[in-house]
Coordinates of C-alpha atoms in Angstrom, one line a residue:
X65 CA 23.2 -58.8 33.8
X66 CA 21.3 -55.8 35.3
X67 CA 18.2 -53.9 33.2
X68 CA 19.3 -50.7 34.8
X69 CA 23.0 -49.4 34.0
X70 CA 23.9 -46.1 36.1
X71 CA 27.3 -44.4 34.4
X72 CA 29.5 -41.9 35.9
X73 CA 29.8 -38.6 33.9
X74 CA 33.8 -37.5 33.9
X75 CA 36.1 -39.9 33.6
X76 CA 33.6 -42.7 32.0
X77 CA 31.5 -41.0 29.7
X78 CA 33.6 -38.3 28.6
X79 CA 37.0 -37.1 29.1
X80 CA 36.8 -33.6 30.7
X81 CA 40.0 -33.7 32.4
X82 CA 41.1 -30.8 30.3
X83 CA 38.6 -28.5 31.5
X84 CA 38.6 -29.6 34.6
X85 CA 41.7 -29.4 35.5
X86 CA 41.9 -25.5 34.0
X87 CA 39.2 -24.1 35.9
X88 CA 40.8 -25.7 38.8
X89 CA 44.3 -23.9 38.0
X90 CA 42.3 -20.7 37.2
X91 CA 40.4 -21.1 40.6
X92 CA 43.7 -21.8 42.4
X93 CA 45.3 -18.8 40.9
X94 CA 42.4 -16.5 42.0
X95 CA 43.0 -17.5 45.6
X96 CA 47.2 -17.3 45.4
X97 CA 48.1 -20.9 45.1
X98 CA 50.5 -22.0 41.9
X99 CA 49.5 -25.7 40.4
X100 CA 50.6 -27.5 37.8
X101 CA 48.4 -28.7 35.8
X102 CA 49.9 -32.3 36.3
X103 CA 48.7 -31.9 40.1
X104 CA 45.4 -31.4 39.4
X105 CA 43.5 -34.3 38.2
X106 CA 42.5 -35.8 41.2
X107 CA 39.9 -33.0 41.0
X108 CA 38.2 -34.9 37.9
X109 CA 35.2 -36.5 39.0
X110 CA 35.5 -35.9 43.1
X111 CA 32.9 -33.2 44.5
X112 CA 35.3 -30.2 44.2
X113 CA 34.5 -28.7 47.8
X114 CA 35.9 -32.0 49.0
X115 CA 38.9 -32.3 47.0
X116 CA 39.7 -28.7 47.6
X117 CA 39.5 -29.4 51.1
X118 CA 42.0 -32.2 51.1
X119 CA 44.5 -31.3 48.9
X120 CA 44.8 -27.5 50.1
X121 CA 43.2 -27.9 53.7
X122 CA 40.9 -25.0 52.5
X123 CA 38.2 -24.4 55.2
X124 CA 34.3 -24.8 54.1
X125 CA 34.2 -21.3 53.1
X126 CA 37.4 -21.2 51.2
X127 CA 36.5 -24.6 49.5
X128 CA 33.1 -23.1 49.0
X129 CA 34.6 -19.8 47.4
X130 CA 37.2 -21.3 45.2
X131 CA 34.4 -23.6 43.6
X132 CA 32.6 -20.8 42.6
X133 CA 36.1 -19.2 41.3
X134 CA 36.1 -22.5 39.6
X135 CA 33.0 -21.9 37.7
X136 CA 33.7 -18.7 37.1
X137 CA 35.8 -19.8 34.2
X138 CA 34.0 -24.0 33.2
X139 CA 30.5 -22.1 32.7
X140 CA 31.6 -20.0 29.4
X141 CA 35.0 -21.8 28.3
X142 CA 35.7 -24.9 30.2
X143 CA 32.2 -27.4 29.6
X144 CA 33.6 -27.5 26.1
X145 CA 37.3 -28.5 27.0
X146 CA 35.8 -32.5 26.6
X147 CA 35.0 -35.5 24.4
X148 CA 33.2 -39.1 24.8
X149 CA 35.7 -41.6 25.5
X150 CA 36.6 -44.1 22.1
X151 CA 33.1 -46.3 21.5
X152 CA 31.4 -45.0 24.4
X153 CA 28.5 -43.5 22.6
X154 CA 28.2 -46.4 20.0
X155 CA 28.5 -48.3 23.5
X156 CA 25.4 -46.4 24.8
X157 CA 23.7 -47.1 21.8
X158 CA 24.0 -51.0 21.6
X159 CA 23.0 -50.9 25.0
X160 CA 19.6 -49.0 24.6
X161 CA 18.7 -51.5 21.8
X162 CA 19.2 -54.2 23.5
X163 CA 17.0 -52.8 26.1
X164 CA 18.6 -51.6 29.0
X165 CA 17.7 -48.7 30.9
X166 CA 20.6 -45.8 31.2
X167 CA 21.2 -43.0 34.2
X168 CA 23.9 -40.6 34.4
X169 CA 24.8 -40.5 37.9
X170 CA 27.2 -38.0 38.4
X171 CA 28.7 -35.2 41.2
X172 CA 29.1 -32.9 38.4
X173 CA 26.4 -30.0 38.4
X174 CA 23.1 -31.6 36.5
X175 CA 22.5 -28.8 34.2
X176 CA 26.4 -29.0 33.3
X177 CA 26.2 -32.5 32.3
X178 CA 23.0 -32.1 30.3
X179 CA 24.3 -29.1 28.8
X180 CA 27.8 -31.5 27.3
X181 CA 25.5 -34.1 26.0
X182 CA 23.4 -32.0 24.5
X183 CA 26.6 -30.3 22.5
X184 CA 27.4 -34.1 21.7
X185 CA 23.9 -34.6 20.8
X186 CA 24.1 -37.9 23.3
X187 CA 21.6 -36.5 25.4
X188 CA 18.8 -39.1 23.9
X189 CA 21.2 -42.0 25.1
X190 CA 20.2 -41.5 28.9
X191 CA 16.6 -42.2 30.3
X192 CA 17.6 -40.3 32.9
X193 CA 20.8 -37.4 33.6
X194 CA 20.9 -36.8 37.4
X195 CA 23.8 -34.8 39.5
X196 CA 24.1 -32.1 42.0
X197 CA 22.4 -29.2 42.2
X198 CA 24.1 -25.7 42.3
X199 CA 22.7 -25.1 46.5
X200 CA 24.6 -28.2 47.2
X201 CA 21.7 -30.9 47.1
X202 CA 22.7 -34.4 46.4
X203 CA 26.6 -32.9 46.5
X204 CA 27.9 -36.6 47.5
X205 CA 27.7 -39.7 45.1
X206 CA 25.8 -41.9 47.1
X207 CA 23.1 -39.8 47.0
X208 CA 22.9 -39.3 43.6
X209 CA 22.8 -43.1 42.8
X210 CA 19.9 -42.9 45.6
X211 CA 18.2 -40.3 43.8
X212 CA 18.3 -42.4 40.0
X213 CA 16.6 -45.8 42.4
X214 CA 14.1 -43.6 43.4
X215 CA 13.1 -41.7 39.8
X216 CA 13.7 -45.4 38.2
X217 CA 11.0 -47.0 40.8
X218 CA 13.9 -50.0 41.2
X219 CA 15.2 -51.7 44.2
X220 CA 19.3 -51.6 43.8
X221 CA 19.8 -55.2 43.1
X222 CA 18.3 -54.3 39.7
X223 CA 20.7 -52.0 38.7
X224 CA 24.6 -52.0 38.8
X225 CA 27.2 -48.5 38.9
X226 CA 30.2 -48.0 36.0
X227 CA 32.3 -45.5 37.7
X228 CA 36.4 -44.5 37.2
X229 CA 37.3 -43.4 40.5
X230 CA 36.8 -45.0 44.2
X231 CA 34.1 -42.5 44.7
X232 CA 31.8 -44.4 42.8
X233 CA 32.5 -47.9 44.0
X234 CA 31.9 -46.9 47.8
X235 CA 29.1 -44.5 46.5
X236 CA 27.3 -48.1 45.1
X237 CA 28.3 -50.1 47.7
X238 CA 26.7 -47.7 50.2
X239 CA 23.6 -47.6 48.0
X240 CA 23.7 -51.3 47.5
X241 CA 25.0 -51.9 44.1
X242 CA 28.0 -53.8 42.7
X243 CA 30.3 -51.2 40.3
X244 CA 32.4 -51.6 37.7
X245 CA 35.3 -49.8 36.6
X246 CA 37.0 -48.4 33.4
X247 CA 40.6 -48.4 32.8
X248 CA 40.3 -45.3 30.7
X249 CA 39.2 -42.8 33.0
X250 CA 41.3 -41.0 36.0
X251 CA 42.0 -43.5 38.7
X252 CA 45.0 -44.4 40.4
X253 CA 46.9 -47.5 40.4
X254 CA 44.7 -50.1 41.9
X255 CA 42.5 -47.7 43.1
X256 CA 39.7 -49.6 41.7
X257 CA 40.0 -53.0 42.9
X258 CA 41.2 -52.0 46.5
X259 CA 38.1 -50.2 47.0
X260 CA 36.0 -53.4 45.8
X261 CA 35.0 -52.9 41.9
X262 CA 33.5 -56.0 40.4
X263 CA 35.2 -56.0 37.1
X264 CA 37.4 -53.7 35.3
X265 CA 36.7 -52.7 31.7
X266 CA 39.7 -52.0 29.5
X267 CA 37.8 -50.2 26.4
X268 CA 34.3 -49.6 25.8
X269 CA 34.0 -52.9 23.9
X270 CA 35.4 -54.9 26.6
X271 CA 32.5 -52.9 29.0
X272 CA 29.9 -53.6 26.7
X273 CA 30.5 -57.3 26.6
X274 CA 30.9 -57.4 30.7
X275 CA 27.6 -55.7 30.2
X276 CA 25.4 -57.7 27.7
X277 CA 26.0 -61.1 29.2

């Protein structure tokens, strides 16, 4: 197995559906649009200029405005709507001792990521927490997986993604890397293997042993 393991942030690591999904309701509501709750988690783990695009056919501006509606209300209130998936930072931990190098590579804002692991007091189980930046930079997956090769010093056939969402499989496979997917975090029905995910974990312990072969 690979030395270098890069992990999604929502949907993987934590569960921030809750959150999410809020600020995108409270976003929503700023701009006139009633949503259901229920509707709204295909916005966990997407860029959200993207999936406000999509799902609303807002224009660049609009998508652009409503994200900043959006963290209007996750800066002060909804980064703390979230908790680590069951085992996943005993998983973390296993992992480091046996030796393996850990990224977060994740669309979510990098500050906002390091600022939920640091409330978890997980963030010592990274080497390295990458994202996006607020201006945009590195706002697709891809590039953020591009970014960890290049602060690692590693070619991509010595590391391997765990995502949740198709985003993450055809972010890796554009980089170069196989990914594998969790169960547990927001996909859709066979959203994972259509889109070409090497294996797919059931629980943290069942990723962990994919992991340590």
């Amino acid at each position: 197995m690979k030395d270098y393991i890069l992990f999604d942030f929502d949907g993987t690591v934590f569960d921030t559906a809750e959150g999410i999904t809020k600020c995108v309701q409270y976003a929503l509501d700023k701009m006139g649009i009633e949503a259901e709750l229920s509707e709204l988690m295909c916005f966990a783990g997407p860029p959200l200029t993207e999936m406000f695009s999509l799902k609303y056919g807002m224009s660049e501006s609009e998508a652009e405005r409503a994200t900043e509606l959006y963290r209007e209300r996750y800066r002060p209130i909804g980064w703390m709507e979230c908790k680590p998936f069951d085992g996943m930072h005993d998983l973390l931990l296993k992992l480091r001792a046996d030796g393996k190098k850990l990224a977060v590579a994740t669309s979510k804002p990098t500050h906002l990521a390091q600022l939920i692991l640091e409330h978890y007091n997980m963030t010592a189980d990274f080497d390295l927490i990458c994202g996006s930046e607020f201006d945009g930079t590195r706002g697709q997956k891809w590039e953020v997986i591009e970014y960890v090769l290049q602060r690692f010093g590693i070619s991509p056939d010595e590391a391997i993604m765990v995502g949740d969402r198709k985003y993450d499989v055809l972010g890796a496979k554009k980089c170069g890397l196989d990914c594998i997917g969790v169960r547990f975090g927001y996909a859709e029905p066979n959203e994972l293997e259509e889109h070409g995910a090497v294996y797919i974990a059931e629980t943290a312990d069942d990723l962990y042993n994919y992991l340590s072969v």
